[in-house]
mmCIF file with all atom_site columns, C-alpha atoms in Angstrom:
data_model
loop_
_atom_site.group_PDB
_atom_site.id
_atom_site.type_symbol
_atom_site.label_atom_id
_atom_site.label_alt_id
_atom_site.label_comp_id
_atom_site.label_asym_id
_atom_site.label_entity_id
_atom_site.label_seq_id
_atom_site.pdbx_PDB_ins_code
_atom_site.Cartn_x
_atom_site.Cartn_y
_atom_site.Cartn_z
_atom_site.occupancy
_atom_site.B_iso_or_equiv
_atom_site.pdbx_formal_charge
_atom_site.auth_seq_id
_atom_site.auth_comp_id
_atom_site.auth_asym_id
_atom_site.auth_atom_id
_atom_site.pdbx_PDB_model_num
ATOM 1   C CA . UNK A 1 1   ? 11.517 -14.565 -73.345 1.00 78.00 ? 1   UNK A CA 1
ATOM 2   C CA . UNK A 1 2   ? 11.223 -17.898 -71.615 1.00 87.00 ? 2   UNK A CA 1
ATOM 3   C CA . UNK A 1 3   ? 9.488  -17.913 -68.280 1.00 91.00 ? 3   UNK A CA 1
ATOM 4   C CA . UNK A 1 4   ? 9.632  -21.171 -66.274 1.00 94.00 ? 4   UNK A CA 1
ATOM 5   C CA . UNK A 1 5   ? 7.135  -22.206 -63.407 1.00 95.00 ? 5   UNK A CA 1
ATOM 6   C CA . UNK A 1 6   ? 7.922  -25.247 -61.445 1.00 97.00 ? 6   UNK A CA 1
ATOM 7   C CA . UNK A 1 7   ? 4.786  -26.646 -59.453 1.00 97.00 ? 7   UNK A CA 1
ATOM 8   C CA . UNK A 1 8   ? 3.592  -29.920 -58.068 1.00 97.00 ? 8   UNK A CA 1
ATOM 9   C CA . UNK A 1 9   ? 6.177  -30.149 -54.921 1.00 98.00 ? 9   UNK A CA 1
ATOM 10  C CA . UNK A 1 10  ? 5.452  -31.353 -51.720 1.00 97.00 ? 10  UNK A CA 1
ATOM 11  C CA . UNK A 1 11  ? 5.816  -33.350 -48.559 1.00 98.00 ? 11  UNK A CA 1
ATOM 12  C CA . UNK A 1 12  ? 5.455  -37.615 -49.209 1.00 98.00 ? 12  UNK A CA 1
ATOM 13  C CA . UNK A 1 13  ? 6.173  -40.168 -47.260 1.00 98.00 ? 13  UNK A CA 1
ATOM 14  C CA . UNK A 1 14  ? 8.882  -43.071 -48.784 1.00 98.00 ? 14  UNK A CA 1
ATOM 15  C CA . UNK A 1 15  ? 7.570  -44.924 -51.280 1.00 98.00 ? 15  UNK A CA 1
ATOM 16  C CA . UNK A 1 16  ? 5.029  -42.579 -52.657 1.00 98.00 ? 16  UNK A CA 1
ATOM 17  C CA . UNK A 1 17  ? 4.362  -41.169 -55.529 1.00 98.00 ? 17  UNK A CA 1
ATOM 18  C CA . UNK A 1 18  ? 4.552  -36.944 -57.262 1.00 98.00 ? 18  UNK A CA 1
ATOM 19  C CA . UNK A 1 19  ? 4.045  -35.278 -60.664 1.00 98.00 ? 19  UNK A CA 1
ATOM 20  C CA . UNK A 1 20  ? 6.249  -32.378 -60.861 1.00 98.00 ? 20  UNK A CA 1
ATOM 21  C CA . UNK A 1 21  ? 5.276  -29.382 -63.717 1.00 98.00 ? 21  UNK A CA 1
ATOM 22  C CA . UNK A 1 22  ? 7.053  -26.831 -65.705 1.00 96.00 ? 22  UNK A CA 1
ATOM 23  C CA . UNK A 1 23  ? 5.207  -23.866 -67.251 1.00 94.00 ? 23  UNK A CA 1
ATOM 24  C CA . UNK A 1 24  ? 6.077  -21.795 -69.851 1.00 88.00 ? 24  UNK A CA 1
ATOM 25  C CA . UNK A 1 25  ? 4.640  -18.464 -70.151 1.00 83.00 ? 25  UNK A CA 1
ATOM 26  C CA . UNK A 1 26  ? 7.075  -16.972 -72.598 1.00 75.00 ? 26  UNK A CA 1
ATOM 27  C CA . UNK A 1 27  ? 8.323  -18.816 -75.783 1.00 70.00 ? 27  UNK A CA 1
ATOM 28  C CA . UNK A 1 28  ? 7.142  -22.132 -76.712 1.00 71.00 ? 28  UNK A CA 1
ATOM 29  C CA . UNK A 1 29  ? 9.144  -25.371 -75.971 1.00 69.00 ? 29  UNK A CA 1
ATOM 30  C CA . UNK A 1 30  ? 8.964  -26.413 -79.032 1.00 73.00 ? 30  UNK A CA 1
ATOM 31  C CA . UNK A 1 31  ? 13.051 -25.683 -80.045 1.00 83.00 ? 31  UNK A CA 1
ATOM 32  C CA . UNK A 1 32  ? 14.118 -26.029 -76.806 1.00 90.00 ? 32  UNK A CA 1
ATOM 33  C CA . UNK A 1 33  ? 15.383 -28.875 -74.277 1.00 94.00 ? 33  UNK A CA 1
ATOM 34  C CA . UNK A 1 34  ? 14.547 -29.014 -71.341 1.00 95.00 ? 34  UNK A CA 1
ATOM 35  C CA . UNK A 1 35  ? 16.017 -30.119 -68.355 1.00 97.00 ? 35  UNK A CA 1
ATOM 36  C CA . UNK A 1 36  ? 15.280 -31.158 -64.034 1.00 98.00 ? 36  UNK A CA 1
ATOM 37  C CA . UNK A 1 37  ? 17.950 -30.429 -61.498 1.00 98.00 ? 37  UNK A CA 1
ATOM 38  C CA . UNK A 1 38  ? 17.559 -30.682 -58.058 1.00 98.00 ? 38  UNK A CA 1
ATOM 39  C CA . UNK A 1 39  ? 19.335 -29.201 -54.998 1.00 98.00 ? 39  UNK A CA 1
ATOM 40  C CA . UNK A 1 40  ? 19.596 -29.204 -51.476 1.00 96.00 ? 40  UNK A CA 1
ATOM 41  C CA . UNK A 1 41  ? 21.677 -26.907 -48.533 1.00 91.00 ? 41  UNK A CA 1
ATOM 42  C CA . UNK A 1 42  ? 25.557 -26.736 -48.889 1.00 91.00 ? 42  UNK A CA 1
ATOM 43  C CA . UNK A 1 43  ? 25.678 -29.430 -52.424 1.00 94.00 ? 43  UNK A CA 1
ATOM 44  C CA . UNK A 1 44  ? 25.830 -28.147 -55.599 1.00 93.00 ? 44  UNK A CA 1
ATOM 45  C CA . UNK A 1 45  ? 22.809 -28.348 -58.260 1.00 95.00 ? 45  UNK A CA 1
ATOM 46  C CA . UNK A 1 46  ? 22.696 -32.206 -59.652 1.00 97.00 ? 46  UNK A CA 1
ATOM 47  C CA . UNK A 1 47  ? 21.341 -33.665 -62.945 1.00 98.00 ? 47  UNK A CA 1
ATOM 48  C CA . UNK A 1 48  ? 17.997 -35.087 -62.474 1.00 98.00 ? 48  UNK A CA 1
ATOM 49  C CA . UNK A 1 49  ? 16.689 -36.079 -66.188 1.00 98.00 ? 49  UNK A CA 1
ATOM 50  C CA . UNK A 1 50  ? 17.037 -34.390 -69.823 1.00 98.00 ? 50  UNK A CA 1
ATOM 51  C CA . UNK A 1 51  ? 15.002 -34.048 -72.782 1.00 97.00 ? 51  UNK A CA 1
ATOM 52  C CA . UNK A 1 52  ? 15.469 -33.118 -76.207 1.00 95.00 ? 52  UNK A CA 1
ATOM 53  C CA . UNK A 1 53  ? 13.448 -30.682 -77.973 1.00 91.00 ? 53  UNK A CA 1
ATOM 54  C CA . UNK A 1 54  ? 11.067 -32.866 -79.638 1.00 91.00 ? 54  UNK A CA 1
ATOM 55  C CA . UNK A 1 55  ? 10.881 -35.417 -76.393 1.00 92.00 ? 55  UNK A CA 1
ATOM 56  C CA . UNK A 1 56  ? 12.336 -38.256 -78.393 1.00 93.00 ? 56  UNK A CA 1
ATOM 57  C CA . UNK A 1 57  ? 15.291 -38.399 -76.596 1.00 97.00 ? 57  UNK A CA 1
ATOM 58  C CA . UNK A 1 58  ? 15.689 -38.703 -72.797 1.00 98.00 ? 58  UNK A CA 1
ATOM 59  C CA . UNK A 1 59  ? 18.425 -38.688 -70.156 1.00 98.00 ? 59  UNK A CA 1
ATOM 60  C CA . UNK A 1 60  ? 18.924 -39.588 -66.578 1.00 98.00 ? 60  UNK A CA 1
ATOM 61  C CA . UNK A 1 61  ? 20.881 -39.691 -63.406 1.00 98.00 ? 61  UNK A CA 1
ATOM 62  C CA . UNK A 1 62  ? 21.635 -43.427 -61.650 1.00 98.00 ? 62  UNK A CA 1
ATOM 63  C CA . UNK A 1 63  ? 20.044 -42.251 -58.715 1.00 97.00 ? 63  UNK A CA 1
ATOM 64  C CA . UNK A 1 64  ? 16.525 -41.442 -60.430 1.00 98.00 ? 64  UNK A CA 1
ATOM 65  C CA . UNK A 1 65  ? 17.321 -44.215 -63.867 1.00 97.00 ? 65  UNK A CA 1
ATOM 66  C CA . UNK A 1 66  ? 14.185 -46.765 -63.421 1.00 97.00 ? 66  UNK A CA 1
ATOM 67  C CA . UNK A 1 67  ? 12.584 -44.483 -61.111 1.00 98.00 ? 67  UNK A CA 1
ATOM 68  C CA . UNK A 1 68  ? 11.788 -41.198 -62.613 1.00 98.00 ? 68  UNK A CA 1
ATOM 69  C CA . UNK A 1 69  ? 10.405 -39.957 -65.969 1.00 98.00 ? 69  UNK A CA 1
ATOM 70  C CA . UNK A 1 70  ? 10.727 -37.040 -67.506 1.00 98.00 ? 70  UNK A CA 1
ATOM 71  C CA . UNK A 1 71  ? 8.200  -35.672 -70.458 1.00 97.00 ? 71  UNK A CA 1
ATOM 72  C CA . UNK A 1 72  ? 7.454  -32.551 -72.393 1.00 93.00 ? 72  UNK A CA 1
ATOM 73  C CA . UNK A 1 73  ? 4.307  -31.160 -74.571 1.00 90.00 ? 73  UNK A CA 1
ATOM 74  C CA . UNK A 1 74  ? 5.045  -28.967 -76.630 1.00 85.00 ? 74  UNK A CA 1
ATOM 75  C CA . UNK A 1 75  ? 1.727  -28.182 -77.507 1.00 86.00 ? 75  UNK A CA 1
ATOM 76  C CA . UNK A 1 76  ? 0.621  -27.512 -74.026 1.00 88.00 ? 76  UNK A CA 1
ATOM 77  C CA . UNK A 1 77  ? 4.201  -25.136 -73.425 1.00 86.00 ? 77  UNK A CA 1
ATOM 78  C CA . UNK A 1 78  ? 4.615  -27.772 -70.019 1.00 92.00 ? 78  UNK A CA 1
ATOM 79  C CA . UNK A 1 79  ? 7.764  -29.927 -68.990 1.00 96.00 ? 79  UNK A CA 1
ATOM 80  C CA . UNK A 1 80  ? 6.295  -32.759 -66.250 1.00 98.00 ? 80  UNK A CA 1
ATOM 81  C CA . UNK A 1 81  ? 8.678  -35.289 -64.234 1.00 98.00 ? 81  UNK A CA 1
ATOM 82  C CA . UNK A 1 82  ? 6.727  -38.376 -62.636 1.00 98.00 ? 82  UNK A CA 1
ATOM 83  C CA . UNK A 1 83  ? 8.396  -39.833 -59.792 1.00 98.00 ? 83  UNK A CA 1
ATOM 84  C CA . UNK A 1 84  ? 7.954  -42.495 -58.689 1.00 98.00 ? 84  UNK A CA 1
ATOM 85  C CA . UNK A 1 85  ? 8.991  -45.211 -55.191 1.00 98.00 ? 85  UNK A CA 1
ATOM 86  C CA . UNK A 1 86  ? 10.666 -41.652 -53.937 1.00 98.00 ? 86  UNK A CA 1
ATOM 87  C CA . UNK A 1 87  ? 13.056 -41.995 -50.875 1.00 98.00 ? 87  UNK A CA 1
ATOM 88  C CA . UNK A 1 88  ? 14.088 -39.656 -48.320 1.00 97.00 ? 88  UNK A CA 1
ATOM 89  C CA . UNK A 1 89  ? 17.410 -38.543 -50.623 1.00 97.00 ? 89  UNK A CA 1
ATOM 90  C CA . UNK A 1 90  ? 15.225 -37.358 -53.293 1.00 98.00 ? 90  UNK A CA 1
ATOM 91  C CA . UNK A 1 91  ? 14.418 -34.727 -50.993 1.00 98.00 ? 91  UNK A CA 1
ATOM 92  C CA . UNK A 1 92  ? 15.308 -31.286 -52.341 1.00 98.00 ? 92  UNK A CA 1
ATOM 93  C CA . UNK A 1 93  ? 14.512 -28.144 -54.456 1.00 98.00 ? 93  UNK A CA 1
ATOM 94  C CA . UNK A 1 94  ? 13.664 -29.077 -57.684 1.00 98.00 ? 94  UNK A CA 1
ATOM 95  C CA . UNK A 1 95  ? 14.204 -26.755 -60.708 1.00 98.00 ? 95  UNK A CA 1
ATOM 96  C CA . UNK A 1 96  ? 13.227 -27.168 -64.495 1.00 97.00 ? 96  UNK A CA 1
ATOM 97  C CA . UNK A 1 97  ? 15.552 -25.648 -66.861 1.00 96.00 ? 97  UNK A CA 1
ATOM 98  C CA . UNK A 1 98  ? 15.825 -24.436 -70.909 1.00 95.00 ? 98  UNK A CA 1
ATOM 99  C CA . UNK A 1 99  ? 18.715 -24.721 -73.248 1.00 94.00 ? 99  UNK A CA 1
ATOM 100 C CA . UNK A 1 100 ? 19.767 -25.393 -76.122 1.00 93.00 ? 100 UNK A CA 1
ATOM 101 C CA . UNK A 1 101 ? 21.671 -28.864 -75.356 1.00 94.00 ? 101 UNK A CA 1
ATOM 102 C CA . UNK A 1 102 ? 19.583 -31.617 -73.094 1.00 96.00 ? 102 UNK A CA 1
ATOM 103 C CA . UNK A 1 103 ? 23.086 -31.654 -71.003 1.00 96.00 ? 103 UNK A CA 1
ATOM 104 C CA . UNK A 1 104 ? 23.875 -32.765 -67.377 1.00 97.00 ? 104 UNK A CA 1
ATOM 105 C CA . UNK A 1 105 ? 25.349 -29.570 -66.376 1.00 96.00 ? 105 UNK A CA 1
ATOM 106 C CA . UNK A 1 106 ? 23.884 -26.619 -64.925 1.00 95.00 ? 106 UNK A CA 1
ATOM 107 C CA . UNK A 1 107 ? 25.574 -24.374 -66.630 1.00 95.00 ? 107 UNK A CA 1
ATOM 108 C CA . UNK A 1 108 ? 24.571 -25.690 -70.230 1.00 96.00 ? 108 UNK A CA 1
ATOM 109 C CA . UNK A 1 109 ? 20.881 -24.448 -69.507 1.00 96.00 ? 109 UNK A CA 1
ATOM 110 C CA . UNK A 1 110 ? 20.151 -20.788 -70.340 1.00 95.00 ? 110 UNK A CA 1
ATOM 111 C CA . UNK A 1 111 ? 16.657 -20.146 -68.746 1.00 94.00 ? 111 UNK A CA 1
ATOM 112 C CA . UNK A 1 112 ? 15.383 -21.252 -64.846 1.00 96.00 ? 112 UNK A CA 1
ATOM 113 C CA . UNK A 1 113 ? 12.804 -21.752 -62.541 1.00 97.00 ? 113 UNK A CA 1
ATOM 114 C CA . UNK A 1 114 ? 11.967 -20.802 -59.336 1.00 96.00 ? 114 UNK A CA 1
ATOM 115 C CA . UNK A 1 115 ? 12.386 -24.118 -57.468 1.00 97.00 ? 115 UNK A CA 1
ATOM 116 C CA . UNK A 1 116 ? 9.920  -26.158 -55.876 1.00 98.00 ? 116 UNK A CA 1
ATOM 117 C CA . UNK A 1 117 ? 10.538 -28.224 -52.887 1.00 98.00 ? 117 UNK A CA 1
ATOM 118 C CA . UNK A 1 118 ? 10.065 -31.865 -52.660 1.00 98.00 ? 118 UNK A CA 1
ATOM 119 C CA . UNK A 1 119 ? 9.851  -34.022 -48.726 1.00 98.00 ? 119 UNK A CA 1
ATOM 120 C CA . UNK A 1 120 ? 10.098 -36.939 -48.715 1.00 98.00 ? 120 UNK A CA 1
ATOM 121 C CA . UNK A 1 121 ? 9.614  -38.756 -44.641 1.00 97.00 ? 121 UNK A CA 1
ATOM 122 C CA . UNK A 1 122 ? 11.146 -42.037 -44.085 1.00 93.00 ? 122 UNK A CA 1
#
């Protein structure tokens, strides 16, 4: 089965810089897209950015678009999002995702991480 790892979270202050991971254990990435959301107290999960199962393809929220970029080895069984001039409202949970689809959904990923939280201090 898939098993995803999310690591790399963190408190920064605005304007700063963080690498976000996403280990596999289980199955390779190889046939799979992959996906970041992100989520914070009392607002439902949101899109972050999409990839498609080779990483030629890429997708990403307004909010992040310019900012953020999402990659995947599929060699190395890791999913990575670099983010970059972060602001206090990227603050949040952020979970890496598997499916079949890279969609903007939650609910079009099958497999999930445990979260990991990003700060970010004004």
């Amino acid at each position: 089965q898939v098993q995803l790892v999310e690591s790399g979270g963190g408190l920064v202050q605005a304007g700063d810089s963080l690498g976000l991971s996403c280990a596999n254990s289980g199955r390779t990435f190889t046939s799979y897209a992959m996906g970041w959301f992100r989520q914070t107290p009392g607002k439902e999960r949101e899109f972050v950015a999409a990839i498609n199962w080779s990483g030629g393809r890429t997708y990403y929220a307004d909010s992040v678009k310019d900012r953020f970029t999402i990659s995947k080895d599929n060699a190395k069984n890791t999913l990575s999002l670099r983010m970059n001039s972060l602001k206090p409202e990227d603050t949040a949970v952020y979970y890496c995702a598997a499916g079949l689809s890279p969609g903007t959904s939650w609910y079009q990923y099958d497999y999930w991480g445990q979260g990991t939280q990003v700060t970010v201090s004004s």
